[in-house]
Coordinates of N, CA, C and O in Angstrom, one line a residue:
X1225 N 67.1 89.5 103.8 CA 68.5 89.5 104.2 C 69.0 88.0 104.1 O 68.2 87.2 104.6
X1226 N 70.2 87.7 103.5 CA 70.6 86.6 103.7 C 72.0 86.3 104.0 O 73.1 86.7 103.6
X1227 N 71.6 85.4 104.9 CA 72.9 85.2 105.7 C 73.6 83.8 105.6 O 72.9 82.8 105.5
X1228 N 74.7 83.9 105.8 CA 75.6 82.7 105.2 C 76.6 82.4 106.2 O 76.5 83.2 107.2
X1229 N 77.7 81.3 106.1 CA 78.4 81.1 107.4 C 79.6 82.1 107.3 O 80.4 82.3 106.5
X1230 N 79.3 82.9 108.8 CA 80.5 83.8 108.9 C 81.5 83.4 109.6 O 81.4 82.8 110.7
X1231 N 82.8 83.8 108.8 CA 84.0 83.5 109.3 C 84.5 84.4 110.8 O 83.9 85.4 111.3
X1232 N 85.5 83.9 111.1 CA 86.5 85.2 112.0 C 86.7 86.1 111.7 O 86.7 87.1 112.4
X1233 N 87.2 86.1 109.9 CA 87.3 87.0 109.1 C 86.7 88.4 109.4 O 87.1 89.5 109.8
X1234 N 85.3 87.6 108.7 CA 83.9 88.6 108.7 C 83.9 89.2 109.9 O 84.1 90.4 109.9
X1235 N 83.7 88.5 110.9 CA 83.4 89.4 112.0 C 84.2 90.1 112.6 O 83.9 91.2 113.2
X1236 N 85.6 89.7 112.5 CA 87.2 90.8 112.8 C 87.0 92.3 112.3 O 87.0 93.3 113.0
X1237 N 86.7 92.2 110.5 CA 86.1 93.2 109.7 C 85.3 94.0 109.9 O 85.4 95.3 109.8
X1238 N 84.2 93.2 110.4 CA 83.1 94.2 110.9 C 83.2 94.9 112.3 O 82.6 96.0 112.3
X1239 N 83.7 94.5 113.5 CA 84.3 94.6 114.6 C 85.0 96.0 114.2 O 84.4 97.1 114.6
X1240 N 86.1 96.1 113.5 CA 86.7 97.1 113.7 C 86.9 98.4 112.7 O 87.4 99.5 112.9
X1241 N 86.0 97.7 111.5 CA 85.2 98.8 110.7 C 84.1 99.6 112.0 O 84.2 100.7 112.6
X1242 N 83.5 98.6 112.1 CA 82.6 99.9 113.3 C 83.1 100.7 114.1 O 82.7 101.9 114.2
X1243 N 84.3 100.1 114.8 CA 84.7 100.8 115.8 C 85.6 102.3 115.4 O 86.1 103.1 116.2
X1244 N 85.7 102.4 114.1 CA 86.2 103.7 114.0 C 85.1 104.4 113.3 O 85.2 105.6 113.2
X1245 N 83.9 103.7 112.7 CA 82.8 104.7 112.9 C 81.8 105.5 114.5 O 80.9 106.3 114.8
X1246 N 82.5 104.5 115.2 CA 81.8 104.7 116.6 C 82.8 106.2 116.8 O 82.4 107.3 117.1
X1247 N 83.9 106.0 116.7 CA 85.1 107.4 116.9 C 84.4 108.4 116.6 O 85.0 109.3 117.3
X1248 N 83.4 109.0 115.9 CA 82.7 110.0 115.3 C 81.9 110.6 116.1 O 81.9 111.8 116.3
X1249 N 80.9 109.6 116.9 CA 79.9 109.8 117.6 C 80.7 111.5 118.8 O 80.2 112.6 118.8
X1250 N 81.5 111.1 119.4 CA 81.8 112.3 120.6 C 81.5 113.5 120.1 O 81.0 114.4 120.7
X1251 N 82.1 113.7 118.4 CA 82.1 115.0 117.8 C 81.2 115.1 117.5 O 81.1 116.2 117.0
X1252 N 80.0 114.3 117.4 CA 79.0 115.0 117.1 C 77.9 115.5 118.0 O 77.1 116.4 117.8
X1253 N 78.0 114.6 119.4 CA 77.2 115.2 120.6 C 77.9 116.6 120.8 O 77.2 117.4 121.5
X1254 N 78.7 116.9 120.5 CA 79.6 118.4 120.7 C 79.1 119.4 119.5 O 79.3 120.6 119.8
X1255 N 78.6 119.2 118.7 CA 77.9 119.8 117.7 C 76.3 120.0 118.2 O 75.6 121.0 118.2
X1256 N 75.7 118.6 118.4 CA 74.7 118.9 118.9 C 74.1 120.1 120.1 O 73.2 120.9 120.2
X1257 N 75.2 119.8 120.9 CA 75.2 121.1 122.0 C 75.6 122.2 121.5 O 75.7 122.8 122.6
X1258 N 75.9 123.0 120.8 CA 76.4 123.7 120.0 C 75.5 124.6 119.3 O 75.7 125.8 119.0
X1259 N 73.8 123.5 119.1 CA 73.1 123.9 118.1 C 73.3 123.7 116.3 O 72.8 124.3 115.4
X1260 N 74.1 122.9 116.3 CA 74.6 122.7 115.0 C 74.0 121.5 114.2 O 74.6 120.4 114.0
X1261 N 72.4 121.8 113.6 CA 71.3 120.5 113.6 C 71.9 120.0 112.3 O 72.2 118.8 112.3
X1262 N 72.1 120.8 111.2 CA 72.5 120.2 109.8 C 73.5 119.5 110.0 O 73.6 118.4 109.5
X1263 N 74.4 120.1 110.7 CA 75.8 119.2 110.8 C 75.4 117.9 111.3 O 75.7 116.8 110.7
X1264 N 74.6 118.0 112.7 CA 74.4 116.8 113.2 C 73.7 115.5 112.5 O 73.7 114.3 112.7
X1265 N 72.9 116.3 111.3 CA 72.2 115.8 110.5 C 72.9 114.5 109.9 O 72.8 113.3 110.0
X1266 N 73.7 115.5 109.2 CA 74.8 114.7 107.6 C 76.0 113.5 108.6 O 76.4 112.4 108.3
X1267 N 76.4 114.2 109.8 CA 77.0 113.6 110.8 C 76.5 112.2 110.8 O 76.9 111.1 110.4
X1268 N 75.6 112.4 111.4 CA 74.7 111.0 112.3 C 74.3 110.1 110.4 O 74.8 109.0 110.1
X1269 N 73.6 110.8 109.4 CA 73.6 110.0 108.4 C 75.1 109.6 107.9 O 74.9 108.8 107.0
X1270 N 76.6 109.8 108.1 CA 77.7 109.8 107.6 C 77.4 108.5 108.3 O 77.1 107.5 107.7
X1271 N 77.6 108.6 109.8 CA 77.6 107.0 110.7 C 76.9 106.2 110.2 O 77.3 105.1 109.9
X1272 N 75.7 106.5 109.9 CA 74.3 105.0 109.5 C 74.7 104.5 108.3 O 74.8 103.3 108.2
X1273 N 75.1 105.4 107.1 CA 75.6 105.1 105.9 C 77.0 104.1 106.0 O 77.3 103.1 105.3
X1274 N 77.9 104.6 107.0 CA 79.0 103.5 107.2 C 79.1 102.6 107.6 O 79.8 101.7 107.1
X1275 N 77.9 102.5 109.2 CA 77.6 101.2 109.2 C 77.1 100.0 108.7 O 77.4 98.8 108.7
X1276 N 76.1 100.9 108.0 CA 75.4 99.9 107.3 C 76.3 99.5 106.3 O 76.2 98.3 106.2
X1277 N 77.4 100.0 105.3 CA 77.9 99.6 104.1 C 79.0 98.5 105.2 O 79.3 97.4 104.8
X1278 N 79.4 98.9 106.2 CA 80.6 97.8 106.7 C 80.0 96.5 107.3 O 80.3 95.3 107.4
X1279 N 78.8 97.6 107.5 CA 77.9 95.5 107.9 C 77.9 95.0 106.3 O 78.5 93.9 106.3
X1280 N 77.6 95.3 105.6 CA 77.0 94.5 104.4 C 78.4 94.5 103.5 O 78.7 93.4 102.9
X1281 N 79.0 95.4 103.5 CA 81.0 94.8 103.4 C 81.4 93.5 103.6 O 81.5 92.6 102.8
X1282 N 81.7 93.6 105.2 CA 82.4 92.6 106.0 C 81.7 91.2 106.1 O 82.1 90.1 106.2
X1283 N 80.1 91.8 106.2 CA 79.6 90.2 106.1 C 78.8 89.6 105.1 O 77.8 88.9 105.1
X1284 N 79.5 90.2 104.0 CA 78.6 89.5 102.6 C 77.2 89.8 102.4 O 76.6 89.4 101.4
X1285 N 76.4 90.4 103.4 CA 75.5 90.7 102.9 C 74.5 91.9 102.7 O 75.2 93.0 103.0
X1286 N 73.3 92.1 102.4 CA 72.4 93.0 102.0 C 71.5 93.6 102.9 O 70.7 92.8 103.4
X1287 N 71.3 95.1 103.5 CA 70.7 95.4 104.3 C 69.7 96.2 104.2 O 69.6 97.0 105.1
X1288 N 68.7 96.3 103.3 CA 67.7 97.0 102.8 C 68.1 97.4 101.6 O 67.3 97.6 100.6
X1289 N 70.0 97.7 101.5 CA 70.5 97.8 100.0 C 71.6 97.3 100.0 O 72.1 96.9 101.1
X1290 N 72.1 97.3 98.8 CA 73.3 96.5 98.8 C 74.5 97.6 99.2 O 74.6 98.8 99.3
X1291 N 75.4 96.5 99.5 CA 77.0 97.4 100.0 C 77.2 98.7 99.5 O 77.2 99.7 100.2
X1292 N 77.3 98.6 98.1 CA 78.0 99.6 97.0 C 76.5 100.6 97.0 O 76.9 101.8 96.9
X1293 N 75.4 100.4 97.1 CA 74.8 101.4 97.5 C 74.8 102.4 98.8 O 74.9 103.6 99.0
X1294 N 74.7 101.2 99.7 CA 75.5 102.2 101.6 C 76.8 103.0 100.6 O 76.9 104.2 100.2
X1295 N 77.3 102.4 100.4 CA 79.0 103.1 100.0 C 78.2 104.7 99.1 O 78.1 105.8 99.5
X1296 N 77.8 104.3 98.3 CA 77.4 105.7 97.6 C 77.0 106.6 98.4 O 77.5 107.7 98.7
X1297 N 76.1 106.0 98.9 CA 75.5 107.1 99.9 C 77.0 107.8 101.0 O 77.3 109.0 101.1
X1298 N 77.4 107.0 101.4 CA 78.4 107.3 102.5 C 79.0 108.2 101.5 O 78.6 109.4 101.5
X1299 N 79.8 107.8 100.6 CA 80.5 108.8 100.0 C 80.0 110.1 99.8 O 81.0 110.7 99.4
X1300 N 79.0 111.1 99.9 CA 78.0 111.9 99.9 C 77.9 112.4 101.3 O 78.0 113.7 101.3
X1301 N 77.8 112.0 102.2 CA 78.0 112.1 103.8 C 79.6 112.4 103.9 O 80.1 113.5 104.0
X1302 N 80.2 111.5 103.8 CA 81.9 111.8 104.1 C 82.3 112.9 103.6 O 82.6 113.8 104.5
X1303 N 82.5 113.2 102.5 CA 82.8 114.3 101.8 C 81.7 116.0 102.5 O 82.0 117.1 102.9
X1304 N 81.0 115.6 102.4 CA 80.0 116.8 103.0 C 80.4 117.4 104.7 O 80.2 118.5 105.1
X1305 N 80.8 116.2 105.3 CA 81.0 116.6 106.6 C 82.0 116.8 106.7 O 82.1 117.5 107.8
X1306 N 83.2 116.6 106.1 CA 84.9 117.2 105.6 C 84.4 118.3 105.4 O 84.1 118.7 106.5
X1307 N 84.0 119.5 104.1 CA 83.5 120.2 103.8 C 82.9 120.8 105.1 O 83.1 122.0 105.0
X1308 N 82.2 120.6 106.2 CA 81.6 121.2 107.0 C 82.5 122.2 107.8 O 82.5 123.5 107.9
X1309 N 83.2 121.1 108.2 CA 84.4 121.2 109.1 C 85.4 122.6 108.7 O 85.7 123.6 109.4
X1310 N 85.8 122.4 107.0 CA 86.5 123.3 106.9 C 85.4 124.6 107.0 O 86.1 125.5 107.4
X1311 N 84.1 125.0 106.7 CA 82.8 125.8 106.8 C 83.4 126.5 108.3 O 83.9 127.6 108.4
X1312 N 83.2 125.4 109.3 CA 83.1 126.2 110.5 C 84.6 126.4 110.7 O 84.4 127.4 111.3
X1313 N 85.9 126.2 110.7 CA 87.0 127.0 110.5 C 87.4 128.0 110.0 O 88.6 128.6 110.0
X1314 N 86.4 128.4 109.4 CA 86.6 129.7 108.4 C 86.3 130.8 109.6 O 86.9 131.9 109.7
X1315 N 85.2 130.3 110.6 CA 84.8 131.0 111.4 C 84.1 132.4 111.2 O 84.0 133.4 111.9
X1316 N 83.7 132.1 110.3 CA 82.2 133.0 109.8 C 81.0 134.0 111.1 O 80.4 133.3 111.9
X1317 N 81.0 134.6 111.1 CA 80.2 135.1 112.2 C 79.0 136.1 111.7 O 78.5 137.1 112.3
X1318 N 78.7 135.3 110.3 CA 77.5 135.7 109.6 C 76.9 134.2 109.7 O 77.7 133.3 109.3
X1319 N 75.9 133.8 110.1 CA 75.1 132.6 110.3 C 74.5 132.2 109.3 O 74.4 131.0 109.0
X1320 N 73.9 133.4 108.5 CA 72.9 133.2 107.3 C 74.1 132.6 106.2 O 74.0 131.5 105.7
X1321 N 75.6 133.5 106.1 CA 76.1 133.0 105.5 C 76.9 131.7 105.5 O 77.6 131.3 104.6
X1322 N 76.6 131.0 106.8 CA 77.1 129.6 106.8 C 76.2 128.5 106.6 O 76.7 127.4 106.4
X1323 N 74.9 128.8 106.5 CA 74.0 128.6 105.9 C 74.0 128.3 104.3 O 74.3 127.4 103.5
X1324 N 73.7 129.0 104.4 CA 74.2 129.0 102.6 C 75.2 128.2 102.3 O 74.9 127.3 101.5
X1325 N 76.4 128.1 102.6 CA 77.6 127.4 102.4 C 77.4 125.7 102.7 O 77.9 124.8 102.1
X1326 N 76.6 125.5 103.9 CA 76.0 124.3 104.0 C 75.3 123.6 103.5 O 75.4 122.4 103.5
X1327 N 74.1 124.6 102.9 CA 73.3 123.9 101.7 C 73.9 123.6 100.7 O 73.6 122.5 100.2
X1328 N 74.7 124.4 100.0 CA 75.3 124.8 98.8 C 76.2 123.2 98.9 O 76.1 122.4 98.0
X1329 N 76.7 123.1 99.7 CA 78.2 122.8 99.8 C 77.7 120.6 99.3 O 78.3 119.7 98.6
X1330 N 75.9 120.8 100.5 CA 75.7 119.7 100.6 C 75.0 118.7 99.1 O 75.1 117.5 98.8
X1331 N 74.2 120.0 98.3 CA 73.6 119.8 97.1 C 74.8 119.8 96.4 O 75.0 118.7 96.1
X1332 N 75.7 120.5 96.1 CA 76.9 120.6 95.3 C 77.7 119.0 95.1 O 77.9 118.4 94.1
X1333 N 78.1 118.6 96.5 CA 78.4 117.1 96.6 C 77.5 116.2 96.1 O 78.0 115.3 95.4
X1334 N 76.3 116.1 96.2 CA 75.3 115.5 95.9 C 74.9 115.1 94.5 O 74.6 114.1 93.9
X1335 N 74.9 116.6 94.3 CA 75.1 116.5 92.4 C 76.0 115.7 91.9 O 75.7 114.7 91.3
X1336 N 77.6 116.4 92.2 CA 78.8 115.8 91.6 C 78.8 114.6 91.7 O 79.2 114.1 90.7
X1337 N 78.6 113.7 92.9 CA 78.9 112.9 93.1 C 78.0 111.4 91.9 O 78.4 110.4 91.4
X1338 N 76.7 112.2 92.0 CA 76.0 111.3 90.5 C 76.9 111.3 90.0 O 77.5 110.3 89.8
X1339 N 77.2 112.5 89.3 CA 78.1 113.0 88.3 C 79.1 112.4 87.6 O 79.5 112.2 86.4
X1340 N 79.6 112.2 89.2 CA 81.4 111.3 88.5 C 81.2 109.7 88.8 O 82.2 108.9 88.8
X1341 N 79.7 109.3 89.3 CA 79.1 108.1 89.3 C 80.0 107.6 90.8 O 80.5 106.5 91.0
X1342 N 80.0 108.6 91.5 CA 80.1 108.1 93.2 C 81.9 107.4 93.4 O 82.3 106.7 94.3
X1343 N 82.3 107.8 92.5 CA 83.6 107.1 92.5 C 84.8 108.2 92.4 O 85.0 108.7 91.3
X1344 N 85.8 108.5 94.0 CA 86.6 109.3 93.6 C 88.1 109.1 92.6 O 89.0 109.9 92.5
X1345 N 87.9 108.3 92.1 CA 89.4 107.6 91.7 C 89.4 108.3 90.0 O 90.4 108.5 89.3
X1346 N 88.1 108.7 89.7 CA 87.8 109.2 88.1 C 87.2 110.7 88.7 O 86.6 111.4 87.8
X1347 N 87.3 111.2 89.8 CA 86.5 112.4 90.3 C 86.8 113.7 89.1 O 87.9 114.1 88.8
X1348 N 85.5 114.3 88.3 CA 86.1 115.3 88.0 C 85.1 116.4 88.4 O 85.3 117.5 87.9
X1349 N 84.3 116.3 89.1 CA 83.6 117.3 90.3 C 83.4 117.4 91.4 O 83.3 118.5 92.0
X1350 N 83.2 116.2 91.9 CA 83.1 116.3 93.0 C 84.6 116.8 94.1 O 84.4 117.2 95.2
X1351 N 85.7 116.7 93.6 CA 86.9 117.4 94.5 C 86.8 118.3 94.6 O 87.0 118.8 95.7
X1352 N 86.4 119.2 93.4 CA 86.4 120.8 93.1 C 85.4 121.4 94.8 O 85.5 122.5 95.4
X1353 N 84.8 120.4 95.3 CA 83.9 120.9 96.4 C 84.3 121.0 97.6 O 83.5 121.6 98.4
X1354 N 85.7 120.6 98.3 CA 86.6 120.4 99.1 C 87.8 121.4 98.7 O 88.5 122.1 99.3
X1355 N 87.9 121.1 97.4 CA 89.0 121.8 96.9 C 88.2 123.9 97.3 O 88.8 124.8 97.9
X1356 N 87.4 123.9 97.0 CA 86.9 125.7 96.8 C 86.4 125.4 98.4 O 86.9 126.3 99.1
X1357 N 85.8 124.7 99.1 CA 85.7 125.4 100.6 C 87.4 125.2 101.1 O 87.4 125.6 102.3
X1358 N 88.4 124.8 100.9 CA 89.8 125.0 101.3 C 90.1 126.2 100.9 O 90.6 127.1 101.7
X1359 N 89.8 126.3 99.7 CA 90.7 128.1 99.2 C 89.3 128.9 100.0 O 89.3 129.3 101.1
X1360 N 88.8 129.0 99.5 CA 87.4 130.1 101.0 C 88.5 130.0 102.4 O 89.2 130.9 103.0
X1361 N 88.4 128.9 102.7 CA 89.4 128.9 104.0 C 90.4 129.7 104.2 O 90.7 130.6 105.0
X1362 N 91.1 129.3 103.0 CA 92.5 130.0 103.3 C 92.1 131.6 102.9 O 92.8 132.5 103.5
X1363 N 91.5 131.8 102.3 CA 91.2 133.5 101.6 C 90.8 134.4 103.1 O 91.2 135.6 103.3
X1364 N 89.9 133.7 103.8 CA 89.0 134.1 105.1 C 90.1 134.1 106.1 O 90.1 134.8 107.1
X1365 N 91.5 133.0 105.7 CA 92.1 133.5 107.2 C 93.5 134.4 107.0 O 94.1 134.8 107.9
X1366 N 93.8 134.7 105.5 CA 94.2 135.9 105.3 C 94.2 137.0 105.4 O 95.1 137.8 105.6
X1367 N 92.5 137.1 104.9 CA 92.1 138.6 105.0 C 91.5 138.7 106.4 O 90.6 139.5 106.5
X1368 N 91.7 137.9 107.5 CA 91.0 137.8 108.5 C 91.0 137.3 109.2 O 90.6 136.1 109.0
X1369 N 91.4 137.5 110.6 CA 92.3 136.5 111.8 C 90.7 135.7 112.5 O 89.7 136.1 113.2
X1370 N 91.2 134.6 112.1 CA 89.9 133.7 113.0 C 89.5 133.9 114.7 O 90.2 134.0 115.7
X1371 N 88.4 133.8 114.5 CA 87.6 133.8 116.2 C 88.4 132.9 117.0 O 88.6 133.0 118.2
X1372 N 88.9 132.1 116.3 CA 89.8 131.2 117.2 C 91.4 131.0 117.2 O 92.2 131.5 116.5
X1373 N 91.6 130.1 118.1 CA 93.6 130.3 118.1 C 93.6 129.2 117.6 O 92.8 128.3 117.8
X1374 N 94.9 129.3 116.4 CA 95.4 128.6 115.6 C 95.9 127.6 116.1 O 95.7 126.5 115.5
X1375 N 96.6 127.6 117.2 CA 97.4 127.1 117.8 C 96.2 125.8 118.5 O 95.8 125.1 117.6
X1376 N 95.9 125.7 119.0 CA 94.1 124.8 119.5 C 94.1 123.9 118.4 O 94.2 122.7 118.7
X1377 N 94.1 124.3 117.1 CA 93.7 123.4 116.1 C 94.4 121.8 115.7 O 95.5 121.8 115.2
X1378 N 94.0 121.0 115.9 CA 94.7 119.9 116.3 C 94.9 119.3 114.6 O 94.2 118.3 114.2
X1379 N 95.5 119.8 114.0 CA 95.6 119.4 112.4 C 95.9 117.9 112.3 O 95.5 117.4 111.2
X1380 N 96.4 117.2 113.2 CA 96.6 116.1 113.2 C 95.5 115.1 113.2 O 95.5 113.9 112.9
X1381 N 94.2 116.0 113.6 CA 93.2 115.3 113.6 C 92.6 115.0 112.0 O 91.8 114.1 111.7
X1382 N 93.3 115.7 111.1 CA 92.5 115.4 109.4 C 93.5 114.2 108.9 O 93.1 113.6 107.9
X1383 N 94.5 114.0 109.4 CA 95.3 113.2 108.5 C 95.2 111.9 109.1 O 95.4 110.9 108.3
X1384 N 95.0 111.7 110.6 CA 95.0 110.2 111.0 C 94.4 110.2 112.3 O 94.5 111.1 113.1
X1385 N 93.7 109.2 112.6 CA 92.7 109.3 114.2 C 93.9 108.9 115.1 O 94.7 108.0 114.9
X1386 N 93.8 109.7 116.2 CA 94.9 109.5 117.7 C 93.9 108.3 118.1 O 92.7 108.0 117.8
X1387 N 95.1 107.5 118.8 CA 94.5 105.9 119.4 C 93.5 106.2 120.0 O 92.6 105.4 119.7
X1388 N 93.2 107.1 121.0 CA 92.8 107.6 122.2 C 91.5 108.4 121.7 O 91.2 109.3 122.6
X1389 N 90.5 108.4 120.3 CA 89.3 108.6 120.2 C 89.6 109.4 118.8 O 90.6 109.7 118.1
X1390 N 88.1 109.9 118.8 CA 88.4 111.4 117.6 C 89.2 112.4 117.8 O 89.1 113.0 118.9
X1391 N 89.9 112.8 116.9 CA 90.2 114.4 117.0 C 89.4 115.2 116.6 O 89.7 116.3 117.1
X1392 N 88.2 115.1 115.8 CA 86.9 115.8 115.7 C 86.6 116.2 117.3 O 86.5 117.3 117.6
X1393 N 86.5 115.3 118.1 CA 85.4 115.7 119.1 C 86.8 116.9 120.0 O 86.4 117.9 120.7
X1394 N 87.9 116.6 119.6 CA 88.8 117.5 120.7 C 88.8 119.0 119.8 O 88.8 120.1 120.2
X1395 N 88.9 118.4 118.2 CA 88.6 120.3 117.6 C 87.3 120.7 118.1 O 87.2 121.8 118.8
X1396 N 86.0 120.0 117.6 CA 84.8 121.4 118.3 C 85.0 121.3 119.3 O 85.0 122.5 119.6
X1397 N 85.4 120.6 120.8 CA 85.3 121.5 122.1 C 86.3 122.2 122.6 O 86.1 122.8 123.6
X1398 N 87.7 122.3 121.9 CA 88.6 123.2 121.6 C 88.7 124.1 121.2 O 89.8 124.7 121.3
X1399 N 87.3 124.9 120.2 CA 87.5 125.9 119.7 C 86.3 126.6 120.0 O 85.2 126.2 119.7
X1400 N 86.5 127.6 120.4 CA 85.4 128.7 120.9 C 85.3 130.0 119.9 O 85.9 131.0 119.6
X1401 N 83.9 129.2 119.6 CA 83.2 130.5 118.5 C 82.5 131.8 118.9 O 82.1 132.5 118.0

């Protein structure tokens, strides 16, 4: 590891890069209680992959890999635990079949994401994997009124984080499966 003189900059950067990867953590002790290990899996690796790439981002340096490698990886985590999310809104009450959908969902990203060389800006597979668990979603709450109230769903939580923590952690303990 090498380290060089850090600015205010750097550490402003890194300061508050972390602090909206720390926002994640509530939703996932809510998953963990839940019994939800895979989630908690890709979850807790989403966080390590972020920190580590915002440490090695913001302060110029190398932490067993380089930035753009954390970043790959993260990208792979991020995308898979989006994907999760929409999995358990579908509200499935076949287990084996959410299973499947998790594996599937998590090898599928993982593939593509080689594929389109980790970069969504040229994506030409890896979206299709967000894009098809969205239409599942919507197909499942057409032909089939979810275990849960619509109304609960804090949609505001996918588009931008409330000051006041995750909206992850308020959707799983808001919705009863």
């Amino acid at each position: 590891m090498v380290w060089h003189l850090l600015t205010s900059d750097h550490v402003l950067k890194f300061v508050f890069e972390t602090i909206t990867d720390v926002s994640f953590l509530p939703g996932l002790v809510v998953l963990g209680r839940r019994g939800r290990h895979f989630e908690c899996y890709v979850g807790l690796a989403q966080f390590i992959t972020s920190f580590f790439y915002n440490l090695c981002d913001a302060l110029d340096v190398s932490v067993f890999l380089p930035a753009l490698q954390w970043h790959m990886l993260n990208n792979i985590f991020s995308i898979t635990l989006g994907c999760f999310t929409l999995i358990y809104l579908m509200g499935n009450r076949n287990e084996l079949r959410d299973h499947v959908l998790r594996y599937t969902v998590f090898s599928a990203v993982w593939v593509f994401q080689v594929k389109d060389e980790f970069w969504m800006e040229q994506s030409q597979y890896t979206v299709s994997v967000p894009v098809a668990c969205a239409i599942l979603l919507l197909f499942r709450m057409v032909t089939r009124t979810p275990p849960y109230s619509i109304a609960k769903v804090p949609l505001t939580s996918f588009i931008s984080r409330p000051p006041h923590g995750t909206g992850l952690y308020h959707l799983f303990s808001t919705i009863t499966t």
